[in-house]
């Protein structure tokens, strides 16, 4: 898209790499972080001999947070990952997870784009786990979201963070995207701003 964030940075003279994981929504979010995103960051960092700035959208924010979280046991050293990046930007990320009404909105959003998922009426009891595991993991009551949002440990303090929140976002509400100060570790390099935009930023 001509008005995409990637094209904006390219016009600014920056080197932009894109990793699309939206087609992997039937996968495990932890594996998307520990395999797909980790492999991409390692490749770009070694290829360019520079640190990488990660800019995420929606579920990508959860994937990036897991990548550098000390709350999980990873198949790599978190310190090694941090050495490869110079910060993470979250855009419209469901940081506190989603509730069933939001999943209905996601279904309607993708239906308009001619992409169909087999959502059941009650996402918490009859969700087709094997088909849409990543969406199941995004439920606000899931173990993954609870672990990721441990008080004072929800964002790795060794990373510079930016959090962009869409006040007109009909999929990820402000209450899910926003971090409050009591959740964040001391001394965190963190910038949080709200913008009058929808989920597509």
mmCIF file of C-alpha atoms in Angstrom:
data_model
loop_
_atom_site.group_PDB
_atom_site.id
_atom_site.type_symbol
_atom_site.label_atom_id
_atom_site.label_comp_id
_atom_site.label_asym_id
_atom_site.label_seq_id
_atom_site.Cartn_x
_atom_site.Cartn_y
_atom_site.Cartn_z
ATOM 1 C CA UNK A 1 0.000 0.000 0.000
ATOM 2 C CA UNK A 2 1.329 3.419 -0.913
ATOM 3 C CA UNK A 3 0.342 4.869 2.467
ATOM 4 C CA UNK A 4 1.704 1.977 4.518
ATOM 5 C CA UNK A 5 4.081 2.526 7.410
ATOM 6 C CA UNK A 6 6.729 0.587 5.479
ATOM 7 C CA UNK A 7 6.577 2.983 2.542
ATOM 8 C CA UNK A 8 6.686 5.943 4.926
ATOM 9 C CA UNK A 9 10.000 4.744 6.396
ATOM 10 C CA UNK A 10 11.386 3.816 2.979
ATOM 11 C CA UNK A 11 10.758 7.401 1.851
ATOM 12 C CA UNK A 12 12.700 8.496 4.943
ATOM 13 C CA UNK A 13 15.663 6.484 3.670
ATOM 14 C CA UNK A 14 15.367 3.589 6.098
ATOM 15 C CA UNK A 15 15.718 -0.092 5.261
ATOM 16 C CA UNK A 16 12.398 -1.849 5.898
ATOM 17 C CA UNK A 17 11.829 -5.587 6.229
ATOM 18 C CA UNK A 18 8.335 -7.033 6.571
ATOM 19 C CA UNK A 19 7.327 -10.226 8.305
ATOM 20 C CA UNK A 20 3.665 -11.100 7.839
ATOM 21 C CA UNK A 21 2.365 -13.561 10.399
ATOM 22 C CA UNK A 22 -1.342 -12.870 9.879
ATOM 23 C CA UNK A 23 -1.570 -16.000 7.751
ATOM 24 C CA UNK A 24 -0.297 -17.992 10.721
ATOM 25 C CA UNK A 25 -3.286 -17.369 12.977
ATOM 26 C CA UNK A 26 -3.878 -21.094 13.426
ATOM 27 C CA UNK A 27 -0.420 -21.366 15.005
ATOM 28 C CA UNK A 28 0.889 -21.044 18.530
ATOM 29 C CA UNK A 29 1.776 -17.460 19.468
ATOM 30 C CA UNK A 30 4.801 -18.578 21.473
ATOM 31 C CA UNK A 31 6.171 -20.482 18.475
ATOM 32 C CA UNK A 32 5.565 -17.467 16.248
ATOM 33 C CA UNK A 33 7.749 -15.485 18.669
ATOM 34 C CA UNK A 34 10.397 -18.093 19.394
ATOM 35 C CA UNK A 35 10.756 -19.439 15.863
ATOM 36 C CA UNK A 36 9.433 -17.061 13.192
ATOM 37 C CA UNK A 37 10.170 -13.648 14.721
ATOM 38 C CA UNK A 38 13.413 -14.752 16.349
ATOM 39 C CA UNK A 39 14.687 -16.221 13.050
ATOM 40 C CA UNK A 40 13.757 -13.046 11.157
ATOM 41 C CA UNK A 41 15.435 -10.724 13.669
ATOM 42 C CA UNK A 42 18.557 -12.878 13.766
ATOM 43 C CA UNK A 43 18.748 -12.942 9.952
ATOM 44 C CA UNK A 44 18.221 -9.197 9.502
ATOM 45 C CA UNK A 45 20.623 -8.276 12.287
ATOM 46 C CA UNK A 46 23.403 -10.503 10.947
ATOM 47 C CA UNK A 47 22.741 -9.471 7.326
ATOM 48 C CA UNK A 48 22.687 -5.725 8.000
ATOM 49 C CA UNK A 49 25.210 -5.750 10.870
ATOM 50 C CA UNK A 50 22.880 -3.353 12.670
ATOM 51 C CA UNK A 51 20.334 -3.456 15.449
ATOM 52 C CA UNK A 52 16.721 -3.858 14.392
ATOM 53 C CA UNK A 53 13.763 -1.711 15.400
ATOM 54 C CA UNK A 54 10.659 -3.910 15.654
ATOM 55 C CA UNK A 55 7.347 -2.276 14.731
ATOM 56 C CA UNK A 56 4.335 -4.473 15.356
ATOM 57 C CA UNK A 57 0.627 -4.414 14.701
ATOM 58 C CA UNK A 58 -2.151 -6.095 16.662
ATOM 59 C CA UNK A 59 -1.244 -9.720 17.529
ATOM 60 C CA UNK A 60 2.312 -8.935 16.399
ATOM 61 C CA UNK A 61 2.697 -6.863 19.557
ATOM 62 C CA UNK A 62 2.013 -9.907 21.725
ATOM 63 C CA UNK A 63 4.462 -11.939 19.633
ATOM 64 C CA UNK A 64 7.192 -9.305 20.109
ATOM 65 C CA UNK A 65 6.517 -9.011 23.832
ATOM 66 C CA UNK A 66 6.927 -12.771 24.219
ATOM 67 C CA UNK A 67 10.159 -12.670 22.189
ATOM 68 C CA UNK A 68 11.887 -10.607 24.897
ATOM 69 C CA UNK A 69 9.915 -11.677 27.957
ATOM 70 C CA UNK A 70 11.697 -13.165 30.956
ATOM 71 C CA UNK A 71 8.377 -14.713 31.995
ATOM 72 C CA UNK A 72 8.856 -17.660 29.632
ATOM 73 C CA UNK A 73 11.566 -20.276 29.134
ATOM 74 C CA UNK A 74 12.879 -19.723 25.593
ATOM 75 C CA UNK A 75 15.076 -21.858 23.310
ATOM 76 C CA UNK A 76 17.415 -18.848 23.050
ATOM 77 C CA UNK A 77 18.958 -16.299 25.371
ATOM 78 C CA UNK A 78 16.772 -13.219 25.849
ATOM 79 C CA UNK A 79 19.982 -11.242 26.382
ATOM 80 C CA UNK A 80 21.170 -12.273 22.902
ATOM 81 C CA UNK A 81 17.877 -11.089 21.383
ATOM 82 C CA UNK A 82 18.061 -7.760 23.199
ATOM 83 C CA UNK A 83 21.546 -7.244 21.767
ATOM 84 C CA UNK A 84 20.035 -7.463 18.258
ATOM 85 C CA UNK A 85 17.268 -4.882 18.685
ATOM 86 C CA UNK A 86 17.076 -1.211 19.619
ATOM 87 C CA UNK A 87 13.425 -1.041 20.603
ATOM 88 C CA UNK A 88 9.888 -2.288 20.049
ATOM 89 C CA UNK A 89 6.845 -0.322 18.912
ATOM 90 C CA UNK A 90 3.380 -1.709 19.603
ATOM 91 C CA UNK A 91 0.495 -0.487 17.433
ATOM 92 C CA UNK A 92 -3.074 -1.508 18.333
ATOM 93 C CA UNK A 93 -1.763 -4.448 20.354
ATOM 94 C CA UNK A 94 -4.261 -6.392 22.520
ATOM 95 C CA UNK A 95 -1.888 -6.145 25.480
ATOM 96 C CA UNK A 96 -4.478 -7.275 28.003
ATOM 97 C CA UNK A 97 -6.140 -9.766 25.697
ATOM 98 C CA UNK A 98 -9.544 -9.756 24.078
ATOM 99 C CA UNK A 99 -13.037 -10.715 25.187
ATOM 100 C CA UNK A 100 -15.630 -12.602 23.099
ATOM 101 C CA UNK A 101 -17.306 -9.447 21.673
ATOM 102 C CA UNK A 102 -13.982 -8.402 20.137
ATOM 103 C CA UNK A 103 -13.645 -11.773 18.418
ATOM 104 C CA UNK A 104 -17.032 -11.257 16.776
ATOM 105 C CA UNK A 105 -15.702 -7.956 15.424
ATOM 106 C CA UNK A 106 -12.554 -9.689 14.138
ATOM 107 C CA UNK A 107 -14.724 -12.294 12.405
ATOM 108 C CA UNK A 108 -16.821 -9.570 10.762
ATOM 109 C CA UNK A 109 -13.688 -7.621 9.782
ATOM 110 C CA UNK A 110 -12.114 -10.620 8.058
ATOM 111 C CA UNK A 111 -15.435 -11.662 6.494
ATOM 112 C CA UNK A 112 -15.514 -8.328 4.690
ATOM 113 C CA UNK A 113 -12.060 -9.220 3.388
ATOM 114 C CA UNK A 114 -13.368 -12.633 2.198
ATOM 115 C CA UNK A 115 -11.334 -14.494 4.844
ATOM 116 C CA UNK A 116 -13.336 -16.929 6.934
ATOM 117 C CA UNK A 117 -12.664 -18.573 10.269
ATOM 118 C CA UNK A 118 -14.691 -21.203 12.036
ATOM 119 C CA UNK A 119 -15.611 -19.244 15.137
ATOM 120 C CA UNK A 120 -18.173 -20.869 17.383
ATOM 121 C CA UNK A 121 -20.820 -18.831 19.281
ATOM 122 C CA UNK A 122 -19.144 -19.207 22.684
ATOM 123 C CA UNK A 123 -15.431 -18.652 22.188
ATOM 124 C CA UNK A 124 -14.503 -19.667 25.722
ATOM 125 C CA UNK A 125 -16.207 -23.066 25.721
ATOM 126 C CA UNK A 126 -16.443 -24.237 22.138
ATOM 127 C CA UNK A 127 -13.563 -22.482 20.403
ATOM 128 C CA UNK A 128 -12.066 -24.735 17.668
ATOM 129 C CA UNK A 129 -8.706 -24.839 19.453
ATOM 130 C CA UNK A 130 -6.681 -26.670 16.817
ATOM 131 C CA UNK A 131 -7.918 -24.429 14.018
ATOM 132 C CA UNK A 132 -7.448 -21.024 15.614
ATOM 133 C CA UNK A 133 -5.039 -21.573 18.502
ATOM 134 C CA UNK A 134 -3.528 -18.103 18.364
ATOM 135 C CA UNK A 135 -6.931 -16.451 18.761
ATOM 136 C CA UNK A 136 -7.685 -18.722 21.715
ATOM 137 C CA UNK A 137 -4.409 -17.596 23.310
ATOM 138 C CA UNK A 138 -5.456 -13.959 22.926
ATOM 139 C CA UNK A 139 -8.457 -14.385 25.223
ATOM 140 C CA UNK A 140 -7.886 -12.109 28.217
ATOM 141 C CA UNK A 141 -8.232 -15.042 30.622
ATOM 142 C CA UNK A 142 -5.712 -17.271 28.798
ATOM 143 C CA UNK A 143 -2.597 -18.511 30.595
ATOM 144 C CA UNK A 144 -0.418 -16.816 27.973
ATOM 145 C CA UNK A 145 -1.912 -13.349 28.534
ATOM 146 C CA UNK A 146 -1.881 -13.801 32.324
ATOM 147 C CA UNK A 147 1.786 -14.864 32.294
ATOM 148 C CA UNK A 148 2.783 -12.061 29.932
ATOM 149 C CA UNK A 149 1.106 -9.436 32.133
ATOM 150 C CA UNK A 150 2.671 -10.315 35.467
ATOM 151 C CA UNK A 151 2.756 -7.068 37.514
ATOM 152 C CA UNK A 152 5.930 -5.030 37.007
ATOM 153 C CA UNK A 153 7.154 -7.656 34.502
ATOM 154 C CA UNK A 154 4.812 -7.088 31.567
ATOM 155 C CA UNK A 155 7.486 -5.264 29.528
ATOM 156 C CA UNK A 156 11.183 -6.071 29.611
ATOM 157 C CA UNK A 157 12.904 -3.029 31.209
ATOM 158 C CA UNK A 158 16.020 -3.555 29.065
ATOM 159 C CA UNK A 159 14.047 -2.591 25.945
ATOM 160 C CA UNK A 160 12.866 0.822 24.744
ATOM 161 C CA UNK A 161 9.106 0.632 24.187
ATOM 162 C CA UNK A 162 6.494 2.691 22.358
ATOM 163 C CA UNK A 163 2.784 1.926 22.596
ATOM 164 C CA UNK A 164 0.382 3.423 20.057
ATOM 165 C CA UNK A 165 -3.313 3.162 20.896
ATOM 166 C CA UNK A 166 -6.168 3.754 18.446
ATOM 167 C CA UNK A 167 -9.017 5.531 20.211
ATOM 168 C CA UNK A 168 -11.384 4.564 17.364
ATOM 169 C CA UNK A 169 -10.236 0.941 17.309
ATOM 170 C CA UNK A 170 -13.312 -1.323 17.191
ATOM 171 C CA UNK A 171 -11.291 -4.528 17.541
ATOM 172 C CA UNK A 172 -8.710 -3.802 20.259
ATOM 173 C CA UNK A 173 -10.316 -1.459 22.797
ATOM 174 C CA UNK A 174 -8.281 1.208 24.538
ATOM 175 C CA UNK A 175 -8.663 -0.695 27.826
ATOM 176 C CA UNK A 176 -6.822 -3.674 26.325
ATOM 177 C CA UNK A 177 -4.108 -1.723 24.529
ATOM 178 C CA UNK A 178 -3.231 0.767 27.289
ATOM 179 C CA UNK A 179 -0.740 0.087 30.090
ATOM 180 C CA UNK A 180 -1.247 1.829 33.409
ATOM 181 C CA UNK A 181 1.766 3.091 35.338
ATOM 182 C CA UNK A 182 1.388 0.585 38.186
ATOM 183 C CA UNK A 183 1.861 -2.318 35.739
ATOM 184 C CA UNK A 184 5.215 -1.128 34.468
ATOM 185 C CA UNK A 185 8.653 -1.794 35.964
ATOM 186 C CA UNK A 186 10.661 1.061 37.418
ATOM 187 C CA UNK A 187 12.971 2.934 35.045
ATOM 188 C CA UNK A 188 11.291 1.614 31.900
ATOM 189 C CA UNK A 189 11.981 3.596 28.709
ATOM 190 C CA UNK A 190 8.348 3.843 27.660
ATOM 191 C CA UNK A 191 6.288 6.208 25.528
ATOM 192 C CA UNK A 192 2.526 5.659 25.259
ATOM 193 C CA UNK A 193 0.276 7.754 23.057
ATOM 194 C CA UNK A 194 -3.293 7.657 21.815
ATOM 195 C CA UNK A 195 -4.295 8.468 18.255
ATOM 196 C CA UNK A 196 -7.743 8.994 16.681
ATOM 197 C CA UNK A 197 -7.419 5.986 14.373
ATOM 198 C CA UNK A 198 -9.001 2.586 13.857
ATOM 199 C CA UNK A 199 -7.435 -0.884 14.071
ATOM 200 C CA UNK A 200 -5.584 -0.506 10.782
ATOM 201 C CA UNK A 201 -3.744 2.509 12.253
#
